[in-house]
Coordinates of C-alpha atoms in Angstrom, one line a residue:
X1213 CA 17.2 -38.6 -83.6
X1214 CA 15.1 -35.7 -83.2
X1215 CA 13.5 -36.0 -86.5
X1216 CA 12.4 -40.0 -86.1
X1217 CA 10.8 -39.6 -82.2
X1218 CA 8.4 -36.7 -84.1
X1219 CA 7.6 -38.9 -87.3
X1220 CA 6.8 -41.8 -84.3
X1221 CA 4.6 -39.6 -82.9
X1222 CA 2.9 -38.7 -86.1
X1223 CA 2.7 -42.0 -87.5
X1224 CA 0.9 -43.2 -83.8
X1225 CA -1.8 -39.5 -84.1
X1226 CA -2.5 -40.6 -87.9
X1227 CA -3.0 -44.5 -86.9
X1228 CA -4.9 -43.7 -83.6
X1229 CA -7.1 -41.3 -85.9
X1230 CA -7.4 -43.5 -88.8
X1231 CA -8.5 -46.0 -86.3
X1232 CA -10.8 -44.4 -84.4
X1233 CA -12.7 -43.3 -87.9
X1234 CA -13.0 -46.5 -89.4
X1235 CA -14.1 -48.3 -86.6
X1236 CA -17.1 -49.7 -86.9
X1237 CA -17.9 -49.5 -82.7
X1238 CA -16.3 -48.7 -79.8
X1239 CA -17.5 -52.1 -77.7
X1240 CA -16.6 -55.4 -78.7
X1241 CA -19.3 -57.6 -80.1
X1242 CA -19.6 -60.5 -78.6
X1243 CA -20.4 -63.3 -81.2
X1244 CA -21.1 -66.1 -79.0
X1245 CA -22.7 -65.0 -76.0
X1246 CA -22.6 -67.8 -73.4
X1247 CA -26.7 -68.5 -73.1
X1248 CA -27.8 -71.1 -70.2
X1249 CA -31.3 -72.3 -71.4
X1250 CA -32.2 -75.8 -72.0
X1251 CA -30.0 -79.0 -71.6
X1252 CA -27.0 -77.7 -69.9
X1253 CA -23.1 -79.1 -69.6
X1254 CA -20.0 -78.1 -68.6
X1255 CA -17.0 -79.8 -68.9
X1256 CA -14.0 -78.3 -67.0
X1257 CA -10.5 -79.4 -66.4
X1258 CA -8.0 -77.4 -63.6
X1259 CA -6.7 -77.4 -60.7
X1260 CA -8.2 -77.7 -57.0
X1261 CA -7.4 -77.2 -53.6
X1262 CA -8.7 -79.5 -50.7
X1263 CA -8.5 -79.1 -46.8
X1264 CA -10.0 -81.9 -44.7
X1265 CA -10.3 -83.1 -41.4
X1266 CA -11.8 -86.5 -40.0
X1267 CA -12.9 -87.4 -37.0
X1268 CA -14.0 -90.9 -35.6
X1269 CA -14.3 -92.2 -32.1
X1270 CA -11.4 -93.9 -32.0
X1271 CA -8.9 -92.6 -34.5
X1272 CA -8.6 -89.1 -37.1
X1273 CA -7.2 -87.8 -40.7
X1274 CA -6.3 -84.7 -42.0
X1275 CA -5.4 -84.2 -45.3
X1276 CA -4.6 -80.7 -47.4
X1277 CA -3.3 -81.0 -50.9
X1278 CA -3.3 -79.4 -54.2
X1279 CA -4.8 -81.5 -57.5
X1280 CA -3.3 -80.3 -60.7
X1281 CA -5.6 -82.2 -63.0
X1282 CA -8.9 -82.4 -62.2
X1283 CA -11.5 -83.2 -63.9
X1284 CA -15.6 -82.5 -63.5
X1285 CA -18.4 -82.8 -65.8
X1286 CA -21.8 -81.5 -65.4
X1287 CA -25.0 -81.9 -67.2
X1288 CA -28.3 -80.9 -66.8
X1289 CA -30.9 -78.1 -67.0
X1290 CA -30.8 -74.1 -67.8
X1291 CA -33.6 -72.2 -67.2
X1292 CA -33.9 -68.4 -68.4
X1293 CA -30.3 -67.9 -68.8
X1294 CA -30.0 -67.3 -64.9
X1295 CA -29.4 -70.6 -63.1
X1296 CA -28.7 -74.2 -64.2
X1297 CA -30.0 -77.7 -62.2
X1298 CA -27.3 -80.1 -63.1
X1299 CA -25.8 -83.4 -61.9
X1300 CA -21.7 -83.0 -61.1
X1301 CA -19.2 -86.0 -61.4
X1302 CA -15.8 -85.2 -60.9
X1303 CA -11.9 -86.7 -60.5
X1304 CA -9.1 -85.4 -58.8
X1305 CA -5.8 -86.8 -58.0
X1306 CA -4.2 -84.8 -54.9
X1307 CA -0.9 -84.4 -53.5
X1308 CA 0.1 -83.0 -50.1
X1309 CA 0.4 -83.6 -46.4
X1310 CA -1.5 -86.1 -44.4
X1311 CA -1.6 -87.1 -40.4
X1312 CA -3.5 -89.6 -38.8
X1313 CA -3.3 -91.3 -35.5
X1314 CA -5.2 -92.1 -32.7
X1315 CA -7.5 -89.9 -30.8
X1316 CA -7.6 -91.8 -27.5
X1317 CA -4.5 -92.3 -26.0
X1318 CA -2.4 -91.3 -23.3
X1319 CA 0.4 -88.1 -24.4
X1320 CA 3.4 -89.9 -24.6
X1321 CA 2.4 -92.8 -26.3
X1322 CA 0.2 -90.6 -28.7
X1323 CA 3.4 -88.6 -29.5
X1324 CA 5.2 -91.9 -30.5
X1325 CA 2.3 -93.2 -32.4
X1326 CA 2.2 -90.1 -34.4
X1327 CA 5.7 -90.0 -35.3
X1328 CA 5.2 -93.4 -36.3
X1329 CA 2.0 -92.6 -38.5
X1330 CA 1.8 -89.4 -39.3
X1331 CA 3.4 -87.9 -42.8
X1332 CA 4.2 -84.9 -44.6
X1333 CA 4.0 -86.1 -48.1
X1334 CA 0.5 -88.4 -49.4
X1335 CA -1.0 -88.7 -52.5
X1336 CA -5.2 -88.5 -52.2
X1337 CA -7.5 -89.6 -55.2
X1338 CA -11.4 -88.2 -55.0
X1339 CA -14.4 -88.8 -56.7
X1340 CA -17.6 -86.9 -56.0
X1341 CA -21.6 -87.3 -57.5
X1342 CA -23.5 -84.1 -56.5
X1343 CA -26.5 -82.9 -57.3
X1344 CA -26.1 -78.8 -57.6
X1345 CA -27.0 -75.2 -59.0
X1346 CA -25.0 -72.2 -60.1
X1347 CA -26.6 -68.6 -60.8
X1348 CA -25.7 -66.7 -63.4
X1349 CA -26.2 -63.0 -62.1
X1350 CA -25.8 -61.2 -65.1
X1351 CA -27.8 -61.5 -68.0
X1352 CA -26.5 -58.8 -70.0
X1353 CA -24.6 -60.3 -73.3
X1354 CA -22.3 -57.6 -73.8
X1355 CA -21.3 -57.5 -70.6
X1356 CA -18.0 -58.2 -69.3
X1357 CA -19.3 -60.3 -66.4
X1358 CA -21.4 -62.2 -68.8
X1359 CA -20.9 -65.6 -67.6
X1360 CA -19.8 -64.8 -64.6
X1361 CA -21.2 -67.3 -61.8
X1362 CA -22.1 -68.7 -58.0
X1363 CA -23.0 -72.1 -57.0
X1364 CA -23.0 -74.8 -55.0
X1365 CA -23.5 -78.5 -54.7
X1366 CA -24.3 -81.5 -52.4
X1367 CA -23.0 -85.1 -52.5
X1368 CA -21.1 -88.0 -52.1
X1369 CA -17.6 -88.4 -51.6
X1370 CA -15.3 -91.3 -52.0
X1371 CA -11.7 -90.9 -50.9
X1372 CA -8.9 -93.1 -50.6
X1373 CA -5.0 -92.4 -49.7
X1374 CA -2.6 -93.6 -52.2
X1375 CA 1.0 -94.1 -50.7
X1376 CA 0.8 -94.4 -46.7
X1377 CA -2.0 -95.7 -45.9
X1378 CA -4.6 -98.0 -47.2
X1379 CA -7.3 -95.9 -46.1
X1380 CA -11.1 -95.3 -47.8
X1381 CA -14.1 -93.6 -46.9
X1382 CA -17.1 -92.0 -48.5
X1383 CA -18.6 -89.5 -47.0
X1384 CA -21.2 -86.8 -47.3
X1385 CA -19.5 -83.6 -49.0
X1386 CA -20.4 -80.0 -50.6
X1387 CA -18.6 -77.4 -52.5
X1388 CA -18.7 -73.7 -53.2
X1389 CA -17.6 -72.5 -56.3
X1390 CA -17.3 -68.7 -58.3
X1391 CA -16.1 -68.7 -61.4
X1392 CA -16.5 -67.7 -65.2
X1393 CA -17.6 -69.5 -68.0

């Protein structure tokens, strides 16, 4: 038992050493840097959170839900490998918890009215058209952060509520984004 945890421990020094001499570096080339210079796109597929809340003179909405297929695509412009212009179209189906009622009314009838209108389980579907930018910080191919990014971009929405209520709106919207090519 003895014998075979000191020929382990041999075989790993000889393969450790072997290794270390052959090698031909100690980084990792990186074959493909990820470059942003000319026509830039970007198609992505994941998942997304959302937290909303509405507010009209006479009535309001809240929704917060998780999308477990979205959808986006982005084209555009890169310029010097640092930030990208582009135009952002994107698809998400959403499920979570909704309430809605009326914002002007007296307590006890607004207590009944919400019971009455107000649900824990909605589906949501969202489109948005934005016009945005991301920075790419690090220019550095061999980096580890290569790719790495911050943005942000400006648009419209169009939502609509799927299984309670027959509700729509488009509205003005923006999103915030860090991420990793």
């Amino acid at each position: 038992m003895k014998k075979a945890i000191c020929l382990k421990k041999l075989f790993l020094a000889v393969f450790f050493l072997c290794a270390s001499v052959f090698a031909d570096s100690t980084t990792v080339k990186n074959l493909y840097p990820k470059q942003h210079r000319g026509f830039y796109s970007s198609q992505n597929f994941g998942v997304s959170f959302i937290d909303f809340e509405k507010h009209s003179d006479d009535n309001y909405a809240k929704f917060s839900g998780v999308s477990p297929n979205l959808m986006e695509f982005r084209f555009g412009i890169g310029i010097g490998n640092v930030i990208a212009f582009y135009t952002q179209f994107n698809l998400g189906t959403y499920i979570g918890s909704s309430k809605w009622g009326d914002s002007d009314c007296d307590d006890e009838i607004c207590r009944t009215y919400d019971d009455e209108s107000s649900s824990g389980d909605a589906s949501f579907v969202r489109t948005y058209v934005a016009f945005g930018t991301s920075v790419y910080p690090f220019r550095d191919t061999s980096s580890a952060l290569n790719g790495f990014f911050v943005g942000g971009s400006f648009g419209y929405s169009l939502d609509a509520s799927l299984i309670n209520t027959n509700t729509q709106s488009v509205d003005l919207a923006f999103t915030l984004e860090i991420g990793k090519d």
